[in-house]
Amino acid sequence: MDYTEKEKMLAGKNYDTRDPELIAMYHKARKLMQIYNNLDSTDAKRKEEVLTKLLGDFGEKAWIEPPFLCDYGENIFIGEKTLINTNCMFIDNNIITIGKNVLIAPYVQIYTAKHPLRAEDRIREGAGAPYNTSASPVTIGDHVWIGGNSIILPGVTIGENTTIGAGSVVTKDIPANTLAFGNPCKVIKEI
C-alpha cells in the first residue's frame, strides 16, 4: 500500500516536507496565523473563529496570546481552559495534545519534527525536500505548567499536574505530579 506523505509524517516515518498536500496545509496555516496575530485584542469572536479553523481542536475557554506560530495547526489539540502565552511556537508535524487547565508561558517551543544525526542519513538526493525528516507526537497532561523559554522535544510526554521550570529543555518523558527543570530537564521532586 502506498502512503501519502502526510500519512508517513503522522506515522513517524521519513516524509517529503515539500509534498504539495503538506505545502498547501502550510500555506493555509500561515494565512490563518497572519489573520489571528493581527486581530484586535478585543475581537474574541473572530479570534475563536480563526483558531477553530486553524487547530485540530480548541477547548472551551482556552486562550492563545498572539503572536502564535505553528507549521500546520490541524495537528494541535488544546484542552479547555488552557492558556498559551505570547510568542509560542509549535512545530506540529505530528500530533501535539495539550490537556485542560494547562499554563504555557511565553516563548515555549514544542517540536515534533526531527532529523537523522549523521549527515549522510540526513541529506537526500533527488526530488523533494533536500533532507530526511520524521516526526513524533508530544503529549502534555492536564493541569501542567510549563515555564517560559522551555523547549519540548519530539516524542515527549509530560504527565498531569507537573511543573516544568523556566528555560528547561525536555528531552524525555516527565512523570505526573513532579517538579522538573534544567537542560536536560530532570525530575527534582514529587509535588
Tab-separated table of C-alpha atoms in Angstrom:
chain	number	residue	atom	x	y	z
A	1	MET	CA	0.000	0.000	0.000
A	2	ASP	CA	1.264	3.456	-0.904
A	3	TYR	CA	1.079	6.038	1.850
A	4	THR	CA	0.703	9.756	1.318
A	5	GLU	CA	3.469	11.965	2.673
A	6	LYS	CA	1.018	13.238	5.311
A	7	GLU	CA	0.283	9.660	6.411
A	8	LYS	CA	4.029	8.953	6.599
A	9	MET	CA	4.519	12.138	8.642
A	10	LEU	CA	1.832	11.188	11.168
A	11	ALA	CA	3.128	7.592	11.341
A	12	GLY	CA	6.629	8.755	12.341
A	13	LYS	CA	8.247	7.700	9.044
A	14	ASN	CA	10.543	9.805	6.872
A	15	TYR	CA	8.428	12.003	4.628
A	16	ASP	CA	8.845	14.688	1.983
A	17	THR	CA	8.224	18.080	3.609
A	18	ARG	CA	7.832	19.622	0.138
A	19	ASP	CA	4.875	17.406	-0.761
A	20	PRO	CA	2.101	19.508	-2.405
A	21	GLU	CA	-0.544	18.449	0.161
A	22	LEU	CA	1.744	19.449	3.047
A	23	ILE	CA	2.731	22.709	1.369
A	24	ALA	CA	-0.975	23.563	0.912
A	25	MET	CA	-1.585	22.850	4.621
A	26	TYR	CA	1.423	25.032	5.496
A	27	HIS	CA	0.132	27.978	3.429
A	28	LYS	CA	-3.372	27.654	4.860
A	29	ALA	CA	-1.913	27.791	8.385
A	30	ARG	CA	0.263	30.806	7.501
A	31	LYS	CA	-2.771	32.735	6.245
A	32	LEU	CA	-4.799	31.924	9.358
A	33	MET	CA	-1.904	32.819	11.695
A	34	GLN	CA	-1.430	36.135	9.909
A	35	ILE	CA	-5.104	36.941	10.458
A	36	TYR	CA	-5.056	35.769	14.075
A	37	ASN	CA	-1.846	37.541	15.036
A	38	ASN	CA	-3.189	40.832	13.649
A	39	LEU	CA	-6.681	40.793	15.172
A	40	ASP	CA	-7.693	43.438	17.669
A	41	SER	CA	-7.284	42.071	21.191
A	42	THR	CA	-10.965	42.788	21.912
A	43	ASP	CA	-12.279	40.736	18.972
A	44	ALA	CA	-12.825	37.499	20.908
A	45	LYS	CA	-15.434	36.118	18.489
A	46	ARG	CA	-13.185	36.428	15.420
A	47	LYS	CA	-10.189	35.044	17.348
A	48	GLU	CA	-12.175	31.932	18.258
A	49	GLU	CA	-13.371	31.533	14.646
A	50	VAL	CA	-9.825	31.667	13.290
A	51	LEU	CA	-8.424	29.276	15.912
A	52	THR	CA	-11.251	26.829	15.215
A	53	LYS	CA	-10.235	26.821	11.526
A	54	LEU	CA	-6.513	26.599	12.324
A	55	LEU	CA	-6.333	23.980	15.074
A	56	GLY	CA	-7.410	20.338	15.308
A	57	ASP	CA	-9.323	21.215	18.492
A	58	PHE	CA	-9.564	24.300	20.657
A	59	GLY	CA	-11.221	23.712	24.026
A	60	GLU	CA	-13.813	25.923	25.630
A	61	LYS	CA	-12.353	28.960	27.415
A	62	ALA	CA	-8.864	28.175	26.094
A	63	TRP	CA	-6.734	31.195	25.233
A	64	ILE	CA	-3.777	31.782	22.930
A	65	GLU	CA	-1.991	35.097	23.272
A	66	PRO	CA	-0.604	36.328	19.933
A	67	PRO	CA	1.743	36.116	18.268
A	68	PHE	CA	1.435	32.364	17.884
A	69	LEU	CA	3.268	30.250	15.303
A	70	CYS	CA	2.863	26.675	14.094
A	71	ASP	CA	3.533	24.609	10.966
A	72	TYR	CA	0.124	23.167	10.122
A	73	GLY	CA	-2.165	23.844	13.072
A	74	GLU	CA	-4.523	20.970	12.350
A	75	ASN	CA	-2.277	18.600	14.339
A	76	ILE	CA	-2.657	20.660	17.545
A	77	PHE	CA	-5.337	19.693	20.083
A	78	ILE	CA	-5.819	22.041	23.050
A	79	GLY	CA	-7.990	21.269	26.079
A	80	GLU	CA	-10.417	23.566	27.851
A	81	LYS	CA	-9.226	26.490	29.965
A	82	THR	CA	-5.647	26.143	28.702
A	83	LEU	CA	-3.586	29.330	28.414
A	84	ILE	CA	-0.817	29.621	25.843
A	85	ASN	CA	1.056	32.854	26.366
A	86	THR	CA	2.741	35.095	23.805
A	87	ASN	CA	5.409	34.096	21.272
A	88	CYS	CA	4.937	30.332	21.453
A	89	MET	CA	5.942	28.151	18.509
A	90	PHE	CA	4.521	24.666	17.965
A	91	ILE	CA	6.102	22.646	15.147
A	92	ASP	CA	3.181	20.259	14.658
A	93	ASN	CA	4.487	17.832	12.055
A	94	ASN	CA	2.913	15.197	14.271
A	95	ILE	CA	0.152	15.406	16.867
A	96	ILE	CA	0.545	17.832	19.779
A	97	THR	CA	-2.001	17.108	22.502
A	98	ILE	CA	-2.319	19.608	25.344
A	99	GLY	CA	-4.678	18.791	28.213
A	100	LYS	CA	-7.071	21.016	30.124
A	101	ASN	CA	-6.068	23.772	32.556
A	102	VAL	CA	-2.519	23.877	31.190
A	103	LEU	CA	-0.406	27.022	31.568
A	104	ILE	CA	2.222	27.551	28.872
A	105	ALA	CA	4.429	30.582	29.481
A	106	PRO	CA	5.872	32.927	26.817
A	107	TYR	CA	8.403	31.685	24.259
A	108	VAL	CA	7.714	27.977	24.802
A	109	GLN	CA	8.614	25.842	21.789
A	110	ILE	CA	7.169	22.399	21.100
A	111	TYR	CA	8.864	20.377	18.371
A	112	THR	CA	7.612	17.161	16.804
A	113	ALA	CA	9.937	17.144	13.758
A	114	LYS	CA	13.374	15.560	13.857
A	115	HIS	CA	16.222	14.685	11.512
A	116	PRO	CA	18.868	11.923	11.493
A	117	LEU	CA	22.058	12.809	13.368
A	118	ARG	CA	24.512	11.641	10.715
A	119	ALA	CA	24.797	13.967	7.719
A	120	GLU	CA	24.812	11.076	5.228
A	121	ASP	CA	21.474	9.895	6.654
A	122	ARG	CA	20.036	13.411	6.895
A	123	ILE	CA	20.764	14.705	3.388
A	124	ARG	CA	18.625	13.422	0.497
A	125	GLU	CA	19.425	13.443	-3.174
A	126	GLY	CA	16.830	13.902	-5.884
A	127	ALA	CA	13.383	15.440	-5.950
A	128	GLY	CA	11.515	16.836	-2.979
A	129	ALA	CA	12.997	18.093	0.253
A	130	PRO	CA	16.804	18.037	0.449
A	131	TYR	CA	16.795	16.330	3.871
A	132	ASN	CA	15.110	13.448	5.697
A	133	THR	CA	12.504	14.412	8.279
A	134	SER	CA	10.342	12.328	10.582
A	135	ALA	CA	8.117	13.364	13.482
A	136	SER	CA	6.960	12.030	16.846
A	137	PRO	CA	3.927	13.223	18.848
A	138	VAL	CA	4.088	15.332	22.010
A	139	THR	CA	1.561	14.936	24.822
A	140	ILE	CA	1.086	17.311	27.749
A	141	GLY	CA	-1.274	16.148	30.502
A	142	ASP	CA	-3.949	18.102	32.358
A	143	HIS	CA	-3.013	20.816	34.884
A	144	VAL	CA	0.609	21.147	33.690
A	145	TRP	CA	2.562	24.399	33.955
A	146	ILE	CA	5.432	24.917	31.509
A	147	GLY	CA	7.770	27.810	32.370
A	148	GLY	CA	8.930	30.420	29.878
A	149	ASN	CA	11.545	29.700	27.227
A	150	SER	CA	11.195	25.938	27.676
A	151	ILE	CA	11.668	23.597	24.735
A	152	ILE	CA	9.786	20.295	24.431
A	153	LEU	CA	11.422	17.834	22.012
A	154	PRO	CA	9.766	15.228	19.754
A	155	GLY	CA	8.175	12.185	21.358
A	156	VAL	CA	7.948	13.631	24.868
A	157	THR	CA	5.027	13.040	27.239
A	158	ILE	CA	4.597	15.243	30.313
A	159	GLY	CA	2.328	13.750	32.980
A	160	GLU	CA	-0.564	15.591	34.618
A	161	ASN	CA	-0.094	18.080	37.470
A	162	THR	CA	3.581	18.561	36.590
A	163	THR	CA	5.526	21.829	36.603
A	164	ILE	CA	8.390	22.343	34.138
A	165	GLY	CA	10.739	25.120	35.272
A	166	ALA	CA	11.576	28.052	33.010
A	167	GLY	CA	14.316	27.545	30.446
A	168	SER	CA	14.106	23.752	30.516
A	169	VAL	CA	14.918	21.526	27.566
A	170	VAL	CA	12.628	18.499	27.885
A	171	THR	CA	14.326	15.626	26.056
A	172	LYS	CA	12.470	12.673	27.630
A	173	ASP	CA	9.175	11.843	29.335
A	174	ILE	CA	8.439	13.524	32.661
A	175	PRO	CA	6.089	11.686	35.062
A	176	ALA	CA	2.928	13.095	36.622
A	177	ASN	CA	2.932	15.118	39.846
A	178	THR	CA	6.538	16.286	39.676
A	179	LEU	CA	8.641	19.426	39.512
A	180	ALA	CA	11.236	19.135	36.750
A	181	PHE	CA	13.685	21.597	35.263
A	182	GLY	CA	17.084	22.007	33.674
A	183	ASN	CA	18.943	21.238	30.478
A	184	PRO	CA	18.337	18.421	30.055
A	185	CYS	CA	15.149	18.599	32.096
A	186	LYS	CA	15.038	16.152	35.022
A	187	VAL	CA	12.706	15.483	37.906
A	188	ILE	CA	13.684	17.435	41.017
A	189	LYS	CA	10.921	16.269	43.351
A	190	GLU	CA	7.386	14.957	43.561
A	191	ILE	CA	4.701	17.550	44.212
